[in-house]
mmCIF file of C-alpha atoms in Angstrom:
data_model
loop_
_atom_site.group_PDB
_atom_site.id
_atom_site.type_symbol
_atom_site.label_atom_id
_atom_site.label_comp_id
_atom_site.label_asym_id
_atom_site.label_seq_id
_atom_site.Cartn_x
_atom_site.Cartn_y
_atom_site.Cartn_z
ATOM 1 C CA MET Z 1 -4.810 -3.594 16.847
ATOM 2 C CA SER Z 2 -6.197 -0.223 17.816
ATOM 3 C CA ILE Z 3 -6.554 2.556 15.580
ATOM 4 C CA GLN Z 4 -3.719 4.627 17.451
ATOM 5 C CA LYS Z 5 -1.313 1.815 17.013
ATOM 6 C CA PHE Z 6 -2.214 1.083 13.056
ATOM 7 C CA ALA Z 7 -1.906 5.041 12.716
ATOM 8 C CA LEU Z 8 1.533 4.930 14.085
ATOM 9 C CA TYR Z 9 2.369 1.981 12.533
ATOM 10 C CA TYR Z 10 1.343 3.350 9.283
ATOM 11 C CA ILE Z 11 3.126 6.884 9.751
ATOM 12 C CA LEU Z 12 6.391 4.964 10.651
ATOM 13 C CA LEU Z 13 5.906 2.937 7.254
ATOM 14 C CA LEU Z 14 5.609 6.145 5.389
ATOM 15 C CA ALA Z 15 8.466 7.791 6.762
ATOM 16 C CA LEU Z 16 10.838 5.080 6.643
ATOM 17 C CA SER Z 17 9.924 4.331 2.742
ATOM 18 C CA SER Z 18 9.608 7.627 2.021
ATOM 19 C CA PHE Z 19 13.216 8.208 2.823
ATOM 20 C CA VAL Z 20 14.706 4.844 1.695
ATOM 21 C CA TYR Z 21 12.831 5.580 -1.882
ATOM 22 C CA TRP Z 22 14.007 9.158 -1.606
ATOM 23 C CA ALA Z 23 17.720 7.983 -0.937
ATOM 24 C CA LEU Z 24 18.108 5.048 -3.756
ATOM 25 C CA ASN Z 25 16.949 8.063 -6.337
ATOM 26 C CA GLN Z 26 19.422 10.677 -4.518
ATOM 27 C CA TYR Z 27 22.410 8.510 -3.718
ATOM 28 C CA LEU Z 28 22.448 5.318 -5.290
ATOM 29 C CA PHE Z 29 20.803 5.524 -8.753
ATOM 30 C CA PRO Z 30 21.156 9.877 -9.171
ATOM 31 C CA GLN Z 31 17.775 10.362 -10.801
ATOM 32 C CA THR Z 32 17.388 7.580 -12.586
ATOM 33 C CA ALA Z 33 16.004 4.775 -10.126
ATOM 34 C CA LEU Z 34 12.278 6.398 -9.871
ATOM 35 C CA ILE Z 35 9.520 6.509 -12.614
ATOM 36 C CA PRO Z 36 8.020 9.955 -13.593
ATOM 37 C CA PHE Z 37 4.966 10.832 -10.846
ATOM 38 C CA PHE Z 38 6.549 8.149 -8.791
ATOM 39 C CA TRP Z 39 5.205 10.054 -5.525
ATOM 40 C CA LEU Z 40 1.823 10.709 -7.232
ATOM 41 C CA ALA Z 41 1.737 6.440 -7.897
ATOM 42 C CA TYR Z 42 3.000 5.988 -3.967
ATOM 43 C CA ALA Z 43 0.139 8.583 -2.595
ATOM 44 C CA TYR Z 44 -2.146 6.541 -4.273
ATOM 45 C CA MET Z 45 -1.209 3.361 -3.058
ATOM 46 C CA ALA Z 46 -1.124 4.770 0.274
ATOM 47 C CA LEU Z 47 -4.370 6.227 0.129
ATOM 48 C CA ILE Z 48 -5.702 3.008 -0.875
ATOM 49 C CA THR Z 49 -3.989 0.719 1.649
ATOM 50 C CA LEU Z 50 -6.023 3.122 4.136
ATOM 51 C CA LEU Z 51 -9.253 2.606 2.239
ATOM 52 C CA VAL Z 52 -8.880 -0.910 1.965
ATOM 53 C CA TYR Z 53 -7.735 -1.716 5.672
ATOM 54 C CA GLY Z 54 -10.658 0.918 7.006
ATOM 55 C CA LEU Z 55 -12.751 -1.531 5.205
ATOM 56 C CA SER Z 56 -11.392 -4.891 6.433
ATOM 57 C CA VAL Z 57 -11.644 -3.492 9.903
ATOM 58 C CA VAL Z 58 -15.288 -2.649 9.239
ATOM 59 C CA GLY Z 59 -15.544 -6.458 8.521
ATOM 60 C CA ILE Z 60 -13.555 -7.857 11.035
ATOM 61 C CA LYS Z 61 -15.641 -5.768 13.757
ATOM 62 C CA MET Z 62 -18.847 -6.962 12.064
ATOM 63 C CA GLY Z 63 -17.581 -10.761 12.122
ATOM 64 C CA GLY Z 64 -19.682 -13.835 11.811
ATOM 65 C CA GLU Z 65 -20.545 -14.501 8.095
ATOM 66 C CA TYR Z 66 -19.596 -11.068 6.787
ATOM 67 C CA GLN Z 67 -16.222 -11.261 7.969
ATOM 68 C CA SER Z 68 -14.342 -12.804 5.229
ATOM 69 C CA THR Z 69 -16.917 -11.236 2.635
ATOM 70 C CA ILE Z 70 -16.003 -7.748 3.120
ATOM 71 C CA ILE Z 71 -12.536 -8.855 3.673
ATOM 72 C CA LEU Z 72 -12.376 -9.968 0.367
ATOM 73 C CA GLY Z 73 -14.228 -7.476 -1.335
ATOM 74 C CA ALA Z 74 -11.945 -4.891 0.018
ATOM 75 C CA ILE Z 75 -9.094 -6.934 -1.477
ATOM 76 C CA ILE Z 76 -11.155 -6.832 -4.590
ATOM 77 C CA VAL Z 77 -11.553 -3.279 -4.213
ATOM 78 C CA ARG Z 78 -7.670 -2.530 -4.017
ATOM 79 C CA LEU Z 79 -7.030 -4.866 -7.246
ATOM 80 C CA LEU Z 80 -9.701 -2.957 -9.233
ATOM 81 C CA LEU Z 81 -8.531 0.619 -8.262
ATOM 82 C CA THR Z 82 -4.905 -0.465 -8.645
ATOM 83 C CA LEU Z 83 -5.955 -1.866 -12.186
ATOM 84 C CA CYS Z 84 -7.476 1.796 -13.057
ATOM 85 C CA PHE Z 85 -4.590 3.349 -11.908
ATOM 86 C CA LEU Z 86 -2.707 1.752 -14.225
ATOM 87 C CA MET Z 87 -4.311 1.584 -17.126
ATOM 88 C CA PHE Z 88 -4.474 5.824 -16.661
ATOM 89 C CA TYR Z 89 -0.493 5.805 -16.104
ATOM 90 C CA ILE Z 90 0.513 3.266 -18.898
ATOM 91 C CA LEU Z 91 -1.605 5.306 -21.107
ATOM 92 C CA LYS Z 92 -0.547 9.126 -20.126
ATOM 93 C CA VAL Z 93 3.025 8.599 -19.103
ATOM 94 C CA LYS Z 94 5.760 6.881 -21.186
ATOM 95 C CA VAL Z 95 7.954 5.430 -19.102
ATOM 96 C CA ASP Z 96 10.507 2.365 -19.388
ATOM 97 C CA ALA Z 97 8.576 -0.967 -18.729
ATOM 98 C CA VAL Z 98 11.621 -2.824 -16.431
ATOM 99 C CA LEU Z 99 11.625 0.594 -14.497
ATOM 100 C CA PHE Z 100 8.004 0.923 -14.435
ATOM 101 C CA VAL Z 101 7.514 -2.804 -12.945
ATOM 102 C CA ALA Z 102 10.219 -2.676 -10.885
ATOM 103 C CA ASN Z 103 8.677 0.822 -8.873
ATOM 104 C CA PHE Z 104 5.460 0.019 -8.750
ATOM 105 C CA PHE Z 105 5.492 -3.963 -7.560
ATOM 106 C CA SER Z 106 7.967 -2.435 -4.811
ATOM 107 C CA ILE Z 107 5.621 -0.018 -3.724
ATOM 108 C CA TYR Z 108 2.244 -2.821 -4.142
ATOM 109 C CA LEU Z 109 4.056 -5.192 -2.033
ATOM 110 C CA LEU Z 110 5.310 -2.848 0.307
ATOM 111 C CA PHE Z 111 1.622 -1.605 1.182
ATOM 112 C CA THR Z 112 0.032 -4.928 0.969
ATOM 113 C CA VAL Z 113 2.308 -6.530 2.947
ATOM 114 C CA PHE Z 114 1.889 -3.655 5.576
ATOM 115 C CA GLU Z 115 -1.402 -4.490 4.992
ATOM 116 C CA ILE Z 116 -1.931 -8.108 5.871
ATOM 117 C CA TYR Z 117 0.593 -7.782 8.603
ATOM 118 C CA CYS Z 118 -1.961 -5.329 10.406
ATOM 119 C CA LEU Z 119 -5.163 -7.324 9.688
ATOM 120 C CA LEU Z 120 -3.465 -10.221 10.935
ATOM 121 C CA ARG Z 121 -2.642 -8.928 13.899
ATOM 122 C CA ASN Z 122 -6.405 -7.594 14.359
ATOM 123 C CA LEU Z 123 -7.254 -11.450 14.049
ATOM 124 C CA ARG Z 124 -5.137 -12.344 16.136
ATOM 125 C CA ASP Z 125 -6.642 -9.962 18.806
ATOM 126 C CA GLN Z 126 -10.130 -11.344 17.654
ATOM 127 C CA ILE Z 127 -9.038 -14.988 18.363
ATOM 128 C CA ARG Z 128 -7.942 -14.396 22.022
ATOM 129 C CA GLU Z 129 -10.756 -12.647 23.129
#
């Protein structure tokens, strides 16, 4: 997958998912669906996805024995940065636990599935060559 195609998919993902979260908060569950500072968490996960995807693509381009190490390292970076964000958020913001888990898990799952989809497309392209 080329960088241009990834950028297009990424922008579409951001636009569609932002609209869905906004619509949920405005119309389906007025002002109660999202946690405080939801958009900060959303932006953080979006940036982490870019970072991890970039590291993973570098690993795929290098190939050989470093490919799997760099991809796994990028996944560990994602996990550690996410845990740091969670710790900071939980210590600073008082929020309903169930709502927090539902919101944050949905964001995390959304961006993780997107990243895996894009990485699998890159690996599929690499196998074809």
